[in-house]
């Protein structure tokens, strides 16, 4: 019998996205899928991309690429393992770039290659496709859009900061009142995204920041409609464990948009597909099992499992549950 491999789409961003995608790839391998790159498509947040010192940075794209390639700095959660900072220090001597924003030498090689190809006229999708050839990633990565979309944080005194400044310089210490994605209203999904979602067997929402990672993906015009009409079930994984964020600043982001930092509030924020939202099922941490009835009451099927992505084995176990929820 010919084994038909499942088509899995993951919406992802940042560190939580990287770890989860590694788990999904491993879960597919365990199912005997040889060509995981054909089976697994990752739609990556590009809302926190930026131009700095003349180069295009794509933090979430790079985090996921480096993690799949096994060349990521797992400790920091971004950048390349064993990187040095000679060029970054030299840029600082020139007063170029941001003194609080570290640009590693190897990482700068990525940004230079990308920027050169963009300048040559390639689209971000084409650049990412080209970059995906360097290492056997075992997944197809697509940017959410080819348009340049920013994430701007409006803080209490009315100042407007780029997300990277708000996060890396101020460590989310300036209270946000709003997150804006200028450019998103005229953006469209990158080539391949709609087809991947429409023909998927399961669509997974990674345990990434619901506001600044998954939020921009869902804000790409038309994407919510594609999710709403997709034949496949949409299974989300909670980024909240025991009422707390695992790392990063999702709690600050959620508070700013009036959502409590709890697994059930985030499920409610995404909403059930039956009532105009995006979720069919929601994977909760064991620590949050008590909110399962609340999630069910919102028309979303609750699933409970250990959600700490401590290593590849733990991430794969989570992915197994998510795939299992779709009968895969
Ligand atoms: N995060 C930091 O906390 N400090 C940095 O200096 C920093 C530099 C950096 C450079 C390139 C890159 O792709 C990511 C970088 N990040 C840094 C991570 C990034 O700010 C965020 O964690 C993500 O954008 C959120 O997903």
Short mmCIF file of C-alpha atoms and ligand atoms in Angstrom, two decimals:
data_model
loop_
_atom_site.label_atom_id
_atom_site.label_comp_id
_atom_site.label_asym_id
_atom_site.label_seq_id
_atom_site.Cartn_x
_atom_site.Cartn_y
_atom_site.Cartn_z
CA UNK A 1 0.00 0.00 0.00
CA UNK A 2 1.28 3.47 -0.82
CA UNK A 3 1.41 5.61 2.28
CA UNK A 4 -0.09 9.04 1.64
CA UNK A 5 1.70 11.59 3.73
CA UNK A 6 -0.41 14.12 5.61
CA UNK A 7 -0.28 17.76 4.65
CA UNK A 8 0.37 19.84 7.72
CA UNK A 9 0.37 23.62 7.92
CA UNK A 10 1.72 25.42 10.98
CA UNK A 11 1.22 29.12 11.67
CA UNK A 12 4.25 30.15 13.68
CA UNK A 13 6.59 32.82 14.92
CA UNK A 14 9.55 33.21 17.27
CA UNK A 15 10.99 30.80 19.79
CA UNK A 16 7.74 28.95 20.64
CA UNK A 17 7.13 28.52 16.92
CA UNK A 18 10.63 27.13 16.28
CA UNK A 19 10.44 24.54 19.03
CA UNK A 20 6.98 23.45 18.01
CA UNK A 21 7.89 23.13 14.32
CA UNK A 22 10.85 20.91 15.27
CA UNK A 23 8.37 18.72 17.15
CA UNK A 24 6.00 18.51 14.19
CA UNK A 25 8.82 17.54 11.85
CA UNK A 26 9.89 14.82 14.28
CA UNK A 27 6.30 13.57 14.69
CA UNK A 28 6.00 13.30 10.91
CA UNK A 29 9.28 11.37 10.70
CA UNK A 30 7.95 8.97 13.33
CA UNK A 31 4.90 8.42 11.11
CA UNK A 32 7.25 7.25 8.39
CA UNK A 33 7.05 10.43 6.32
CA UNK A 34 10.39 10.55 4.45
CA UNK A 35 9.86 13.82 2.62
CA UNK A 36 8.77 16.02 5.52
CA UNK A 37 9.48 19.11 3.41
CA UNK A 38 6.59 18.08 1.14
CA UNK A 39 4.33 17.36 4.10
CA UNK A 40 5.04 20.32 6.37
CA UNK A 41 4.47 23.96 5.45
CA UNK A 42 5.22 26.66 7.97
CA UNK A 43 3.58 30.06 7.50
CA UNK A 44 5.91 32.40 9.35
CA UNK A 45 5.16 35.74 10.97
CA UNK A 46 7.04 38.60 9.29
CA UNK A 47 5.41 41.37 11.32
CA UNK A 48 8.54 42.00 13.39
CA UNK A 49 10.87 42.27 10.38
CA UNK A 50 12.88 45.45 10.00
CA UNK A 51 15.53 47.33 8.08
CA UNK A 52 18.63 48.09 10.15
CA UNK A 53 22.02 49.35 8.92
CA UNK A 54 20.84 48.81 5.37
CA UNK A 55 19.97 45.13 5.77
CA UNK A 56 16.64 43.34 6.01
CA UNK A 57 16.16 41.37 9.21
CA UNK A 58 13.50 38.67 9.52
CA UNK A 59 13.78 37.52 13.13
CA UNK A 60 11.04 34.87 13.12
CA UNK A 61 11.96 33.52 9.69
CA UNK A 62 15.57 33.22 10.82
CA UNK A 63 14.74 31.69 14.22
CA UNK A 64 12.73 28.94 12.55
CA UNK A 65 15.25 28.41 9.72
CA UNK A 66 18.20 28.19 12.14
CA UNK A 67 16.29 25.86 14.49
CA UNK A 68 15.29 23.47 11.69
CA UNK A 69 18.89 23.55 10.41
CA UNK A 70 20.21 22.87 13.92
CA UNK A 71 22.45 25.96 13.83
CA UNK A 72 20.42 28.12 16.23
CA UNK A 73 21.52 29.55 19.54
CA UNK A 74 19.06 27.57 21.65
CA UNK A 75 20.10 29.35 24.85
CA UNK A 76 19.24 32.86 23.64
CA UNK A 77 16.40 31.72 21.40
CA UNK A 78 17.57 33.81 18.43
CA UNK A 79 20.62 34.06 16.21
CA UNK A 80 23.30 31.50 15.36
CA UNK A 81 25.06 29.19 17.80
CA UNK A 82 28.66 30.19 18.48
CA UNK A 83 28.35 33.52 16.70
CA UNK A 84 30.78 36.41 17.20
CA UNK A 85 30.08 40.14 17.07
CA UNK A 86 33.05 41.79 15.37
CA UNK A 87 31.03 43.46 12.64
CA UNK A 88 28.32 44.52 15.07
CA UNK A 89 30.91 46.20 17.32
CA UNK A 90 32.40 47.95 14.31
CA UNK A 91 28.95 49.20 13.30
CA UNK A 92 28.56 50.59 16.81
CA UNK A 93 31.89 52.43 16.47
CA UNK A 94 30.36 54.10 13.42
CA UNK A 95 27.24 54.94 15.39
CA UNK A 96 25.26 52.76 13.00
CA UNK A 97 22.43 50.43 13.96
CA UNK A 98 21.05 50.20 17.48
CA UNK A 99 23.48 49.81 20.38
CA UNK A 100 21.00 47.57 22.22
CA UNK A 101 20.42 45.27 19.24
CA UNK A 102 23.03 42.57 18.71
CA UNK A 103 23.95 41.65 15.15
CA UNK A 104 26.08 38.52 15.08
CA UNK A 105 28.65 38.03 12.33
CA UNK A 106 27.13 34.79 10.97
CA UNK A 107 23.64 36.24 11.34
CA UNK A 108 24.75 39.32 9.38
CA UNK A 109 25.81 36.98 6.58
CA UNK A 110 22.17 35.84 6.39
CA UNK A 111 20.89 39.43 6.35
CA UNK A 112 23.39 40.45 3.67
CA UNK A 113 22.51 37.50 1.45
CA UNK A 114 18.80 38.20 1.86
CA UNK A 115 19.17 41.91 1.23
CA UNK A 116 21.24 41.32 -1.89
CA UNK A 117 18.61 39.00 -3.33
CA UNK A 118 15.81 41.42 -2.46
CA UNK A 119 17.80 44.18 -4.20
CA UNK A 120 18.16 41.87 -7.21
CA UNK A 121 14.37 41.80 -7.39
CA UNK A 122 13.50 38.52 -5.72
CA UNK A 123 10.39 38.53 -3.54
CA UNK A 124 10.66 37.56 0.15
CA UNK A 125 9.04 34.22 -0.75
CA UNK A 126 11.66 33.58 -3.43
CA UNK A 127 14.46 34.63 -1.08
CA UNK A 128 13.23 32.27 1.63
CA UNK A 129 12.91 29.46 -0.91
CA UNK A 130 16.53 30.08 -1.94
CA UNK A 131 17.67 30.24 1.68
CA UNK A 132 15.89 26.97 2.43
CA UNK A 133 18.28 25.12 0.09
CA UNK A 134 21.36 25.63 2.24
CA UNK A 135 20.33 23.15 4.91
CA UNK A 136 17.95 20.17 4.75
CA UNK A 137 15.22 21.89 6.76
CA UNK A 138 12.62 19.19 6.29
CA UNK A 139 9.89 21.83 5.97
CA UNK A 140 8.72 24.40 3.47
CA UNK A 141 8.81 27.89 4.94
CA UNK A 142 6.57 30.61 3.58
CA UNK A 143 6.48 34.21 4.83
CA UNK A 144 2.93 35.21 5.75
CA UNK A 145 3.12 37.95 3.10
CA UNK A 146 5.59 39.43 0.63
CA UNK A 147 4.55 42.93 1.70
CA UNK A 148 6.61 44.89 4.21
CA UNK A 149 4.54 45.02 7.38
CA UNK A 150 5.77 46.53 10.64
CA UNK A 151 4.73 46.00 14.21
CA UNK A 152 4.49 49.33 16.00
CA UNK A 153 3.92 49.50 19.74
CA UNK A 154 2.04 52.55 20.98
CA UNK A 155 2.94 53.11 24.62
CA UNK A 156 1.25 55.01 27.47
CA UNK A 157 2.75 58.43 26.71
CA UNK A 158 1.67 58.10 23.08
CA UNK A 159 5.16 57.32 21.71
CA UNK A 160 5.34 54.87 18.85
CA UNK A 161 8.19 52.36 18.85
CA UNK A 162 9.14 49.58 16.50
CA UNK A 163 8.40 46.27 18.21
CA UNK A 164 12.14 45.39 18.23
CA UNK A 165 12.99 48.61 20.08
CA UNK A 166 10.14 48.12 22.56
CA UNK A 167 11.25 44.54 23.24
CA UNK A 168 15.04 44.45 22.96
CA UNK A 169 15.76 47.95 24.30
CA UNK A 170 13.00 48.38 26.86
CA UNK A 171 12.35 44.69 27.57
CA UNK A 172 8.61 45.39 27.22
CA UNK A 173 8.91 47.75 30.22
CA UNK A 174 6.99 50.62 28.58
CA UNK A 175 3.30 49.84 29.02
CA UNK A 176 1.72 49.33 25.60
CA UNK A 177 -1.75 50.61 24.80
CA UNK A 178 -1.92 49.32 21.24
CA UNK A 179 -0.13 47.23 18.64
CA UNK A 180 -0.40 48.36 15.05
CA UNK A 181 0.66 46.70 11.80
CA UNK A 182 0.95 49.52 9.28
CA UNK A 183 0.91 48.11 5.76
CA UNK A 184 -1.13 45.05 6.69
CA UNK A 185 -4.37 46.44 5.28
CA UNK A 186 -2.96 46.37 1.75
CA UNK A 187 -0.96 43.17 2.19
CA UNK A 188 -1.99 39.84 0.76
CA UNK A 189 -0.97 36.33 1.68
CA UNK A 190 2.33 35.24 0.12
CA UNK A 191 2.11 32.90 -2.90
CA UNK A 192 1.42 29.36 -1.76
CA UNK A 193 -0.07 30.25 1.61
CA UNK A 194 -3.74 30.09 0.63
CA UNK A 195 -3.27 26.87 -1.36
CA UNK A 196 -1.35 25.23 1.50
CA UNK A 197 -4.08 26.06 4.01
CA UNK A 198 -6.92 25.12 1.69
CA UNK A 199 -5.41 21.73 0.86
CA UNK A 200 -4.10 20.87 4.34
CA UNK A 201 -5.13 17.85 6.41
CA UNK A 202 -4.54 19.81 9.59
CA UNK A 203 -3.71 23.41 10.41
CA UNK A 204 -1.78 23.97 13.62
CA UNK A 205 -1.40 27.24 15.48
CA UNK A 206 1.95 27.11 17.28
CA UNK A 207 2.30 28.20 20.92
CA UNK A 208 3.68 31.54 19.74
CA UNK A 209 2.78 35.00 21.01
CA UNK A 210 -0.94 35.39 20.13
CA UNK A 211 -0.61 39.17 19.69
CA UNK A 212 2.67 39.91 17.90
CA UNK A 213 3.38 36.52 16.24
CA UNK A 214 0.06 34.87 15.36
CA UNK A 215 -1.85 38.18 15.41
CA UNK A 216 -0.13 39.63 12.30
CA UNK A 217 -0.58 36.34 10.39
CA UNK A 218 -4.31 36.33 11.11
CA UNK A 219 -4.47 40.03 10.21
CA UNK A 220 -3.27 39.45 6.64
CA UNK A 221 -6.41 40.29 4.64
CA UNK A 222 -8.24 37.17 3.54
CA UNK A 223 -6.33 34.72 5.75
CA UNK A 224 -9.07 34.39 8.36
CA UNK A 225 -11.54 33.59 5.58
CA UNK A 226 -9.23 30.93 4.17
CA UNK A 227 -8.96 29.39 7.64
CA UNK A 228 -12.72 29.61 8.13
CA UNK A 229 -13.41 27.73 4.90
CA UNK A 230 -10.54 25.22 5.12
CA UNK A 231 -11.65 21.59 5.15
CA UNK A 232 -9.01 20.64 7.70
CA UNK A 233 -9.42 21.07 11.44
CA UNK A 234 -7.54 23.94 13.08
CA UNK A 235 -5.76 22.90 16.28
CA UNK A 236 -4.11 25.53 18.47
CA UNK A 237 -1.51 24.96 21.16
CA UNK A 238 -1.66 27.18 24.22
CA UNK A 239 1.37 29.42 24.79
CA UNK A 240 0.19 29.83 28.39
CA UNK A 241 1.07 27.19 30.97
CA UNK A 242 -0.34 27.37 34.48
CA UNK A 243 -1.64 30.86 33.83
CA UNK A 244 1.82 32.18 32.88
CA UNK A 245 3.80 32.80 29.71
CA UNK A 246 6.66 30.39 29.19
CA UNK A 247 9.08 33.12 28.04
CA UNK A 248 8.95 36.47 26.29
CA UNK A 249 6.35 39.18 26.78
CA UNK A 250 3.05 37.70 25.61
CA UNK A 251 1.48 38.54 28.99
CA UNK A 252 2.23 42.26 28.49
CA UNK A 253 0.87 42.08 24.93
CA UNK A 254 -2.29 40.26 26.01
CA UNK A 255 -2.98 42.74 28.81
CA UNK A 256 -2.65 45.60 26.31
CA UNK A 257 -5.40 44.14 24.14
CA UNK A 258 -7.62 43.34 27.13
CA UNK A 259 -7.05 39.58 27.19
CA UNK A 260 -6.23 37.84 30.46
CA UNK A 261 -3.05 35.73 30.56
CA UNK A 262 -4.82 32.40 30.81
CA UNK A 263 -5.17 29.43 28.47
CA UNK A 264 -8.94 29.83 28.28
CA UNK A 265 -8.80 33.59 27.60
CA UNK A 266 -6.36 33.04 24.72
CA UNK A 267 -8.65 30.31 23.33
CA UNK A 268 -11.56 32.76 23.59
CA UNK A 269 -9.43 35.42 21.87
CA UNK A 270 -8.85 33.10 18.91
CA UNK A 271 -12.48 31.97 19.06
CA UNK A 272 -14.18 28.89 17.68
CA UNK A 273 -14.56 28.42 13.94
CA UNK A 274 -18.23 27.85 14.56
CA UNK A 275 -18.59 31.42 15.78
CA UNK A 276 -16.34 33.35 13.42
CA UNK A 277 -13.03 32.48 15.10
CA UNK A 278 -10.23 30.17 14.00
CA UNK A 279 -10.09 27.18 16.38
CA UNK A 280 -11.64 23.73 16.31
CA UNK A 281 -9.48 22.31 19.10
CA UNK A 282 -7.18 23.80 21.76
CA UNK A 283 -4.33 21.97 23.37
CA UNK A 284 -4.08 22.92 27.04
CA UNK A 285 -1.30 22.23 29.50
CA UNK A 286 -2.01 19.73 32.29
CA UNK A 287 -1.64 22.64 34.72
CA UNK A 288 -4.63 24.29 33.03
CA UNK A 289 -6.86 21.21 32.81
CA UNK A 290 -9.42 22.93 35.06
CA UNK A 291 -10.32 25.40 32.28
CA UNK A 292 -11.16 22.60 29.80
CA UNK A 293 -14.94 22.87 30.44
CA UNK A 294 -14.76 26.62 29.85
CA UNK A 295 -12.98 26.04 26.51
CA UNK A 296 -15.56 23.38 25.56
CA UNK A 297 -18.32 25.83 26.46
CA UNK A 298 -16.93 28.17 23.81
CA UNK A 299 -17.38 25.54 21.13
CA UNK A 300 -13.69 24.59 21.06
CA UNK A 301 -12.64 20.99 21.74
CA UNK A 302 -10.20 20.98 24.67
CA UNK A 303 -7.28 18.54 24.76
CA UNK A 304 -4.94 18.26 27.72
CA UNK A 305 -1.27 17.26 27.56
CA UNK A 306 2.13 18.19 29.00
CA UNK A 307 3.11 21.36 27.10
CA UNK A 308 6.66 22.13 28.29
CA UNK A 309 8.84 22.05 25.16
CA UNK A 310 11.96 21.21 27.15
CA UNK A 311 13.57 19.24 24.32
CA UNK A 312 12.84 17.78 20.88
CA UNK A 313 11.23 14.68 22.41
CA UNK A 314 8.81 16.77 24.48
CA UNK A 315 7.98 18.98 21.47
CA UNK A 316 7.35 15.90 19.33
CA UNK A 317 4.99 14.49 21.98
CA UNK A 318 2.98 17.74 21.86
CA UNK A 319 2.90 17.63 18.08
CA UNK A 320 1.70 14.00 18.26
CA UNK A 321 -1.31 15.07 20.32
CA UNK A 322 -2.06 17.96 17.95
CA UNK A 323 -1.85 15.69 14.87
CA UNK A 324 -3.84 13.02 16.69
CA UNK A 325 -6.62 15.56 17.29
CA UNK A 326 -7.02 15.74 13.52
CA UNK A 327 -7.08 11.96 13.24
CA UNK A 328 -3.60 11.85 11.70
N1 LIG B 1 16.55 39.74 20.90
C1 LIG B 1 17.07 40.34 21.97
O1 LIG B 1 16.52 40.18 23.05
N2 LIG B 1 18.19 41.13 21.88
C2 LIG B 1 18.84 41.33 20.71
O2 LIG B 1 19.84 42.04 20.67
C3 LIG B 1 18.31 40.67 19.54
C4 LIG B 1 18.94 40.76 18.30
C5 LIG B 1 18.41 40.07 17.22
C6 LIG B 1 19.05 40.12 15.97
C7 LIG B 1 18.54 39.42 14.90
C8 LIG B 1 17.37 38.66 15.06
O3 LIG B 1 16.87 37.96 14.02
C9 LIG B 1 16.71 38.58 16.28
C10 LIG B 1 17.23 39.28 17.38
N3 LIG B 1 16.60 39.21 18.61
C11 LIG B 1 17.13 39.87 19.69
C12 LIG B 1 15.35 38.44 18.79
C13 LIG B 1 14.09 39.26 18.47
O4 LIG B 1 14.12 40.52 19.02
C14 LIG B 1 12.77 38.72 19.05
O5 LIG B 1 12.95 37.75 20.02
C15 LIG B 1 11.83 38.24 18.02
O6 LIG B 1 11.61 39.21 17.04
C16 LIG B 1 10.47 37.86 18.63
O7 LIG B 1 10.01 36.81 17.93
#
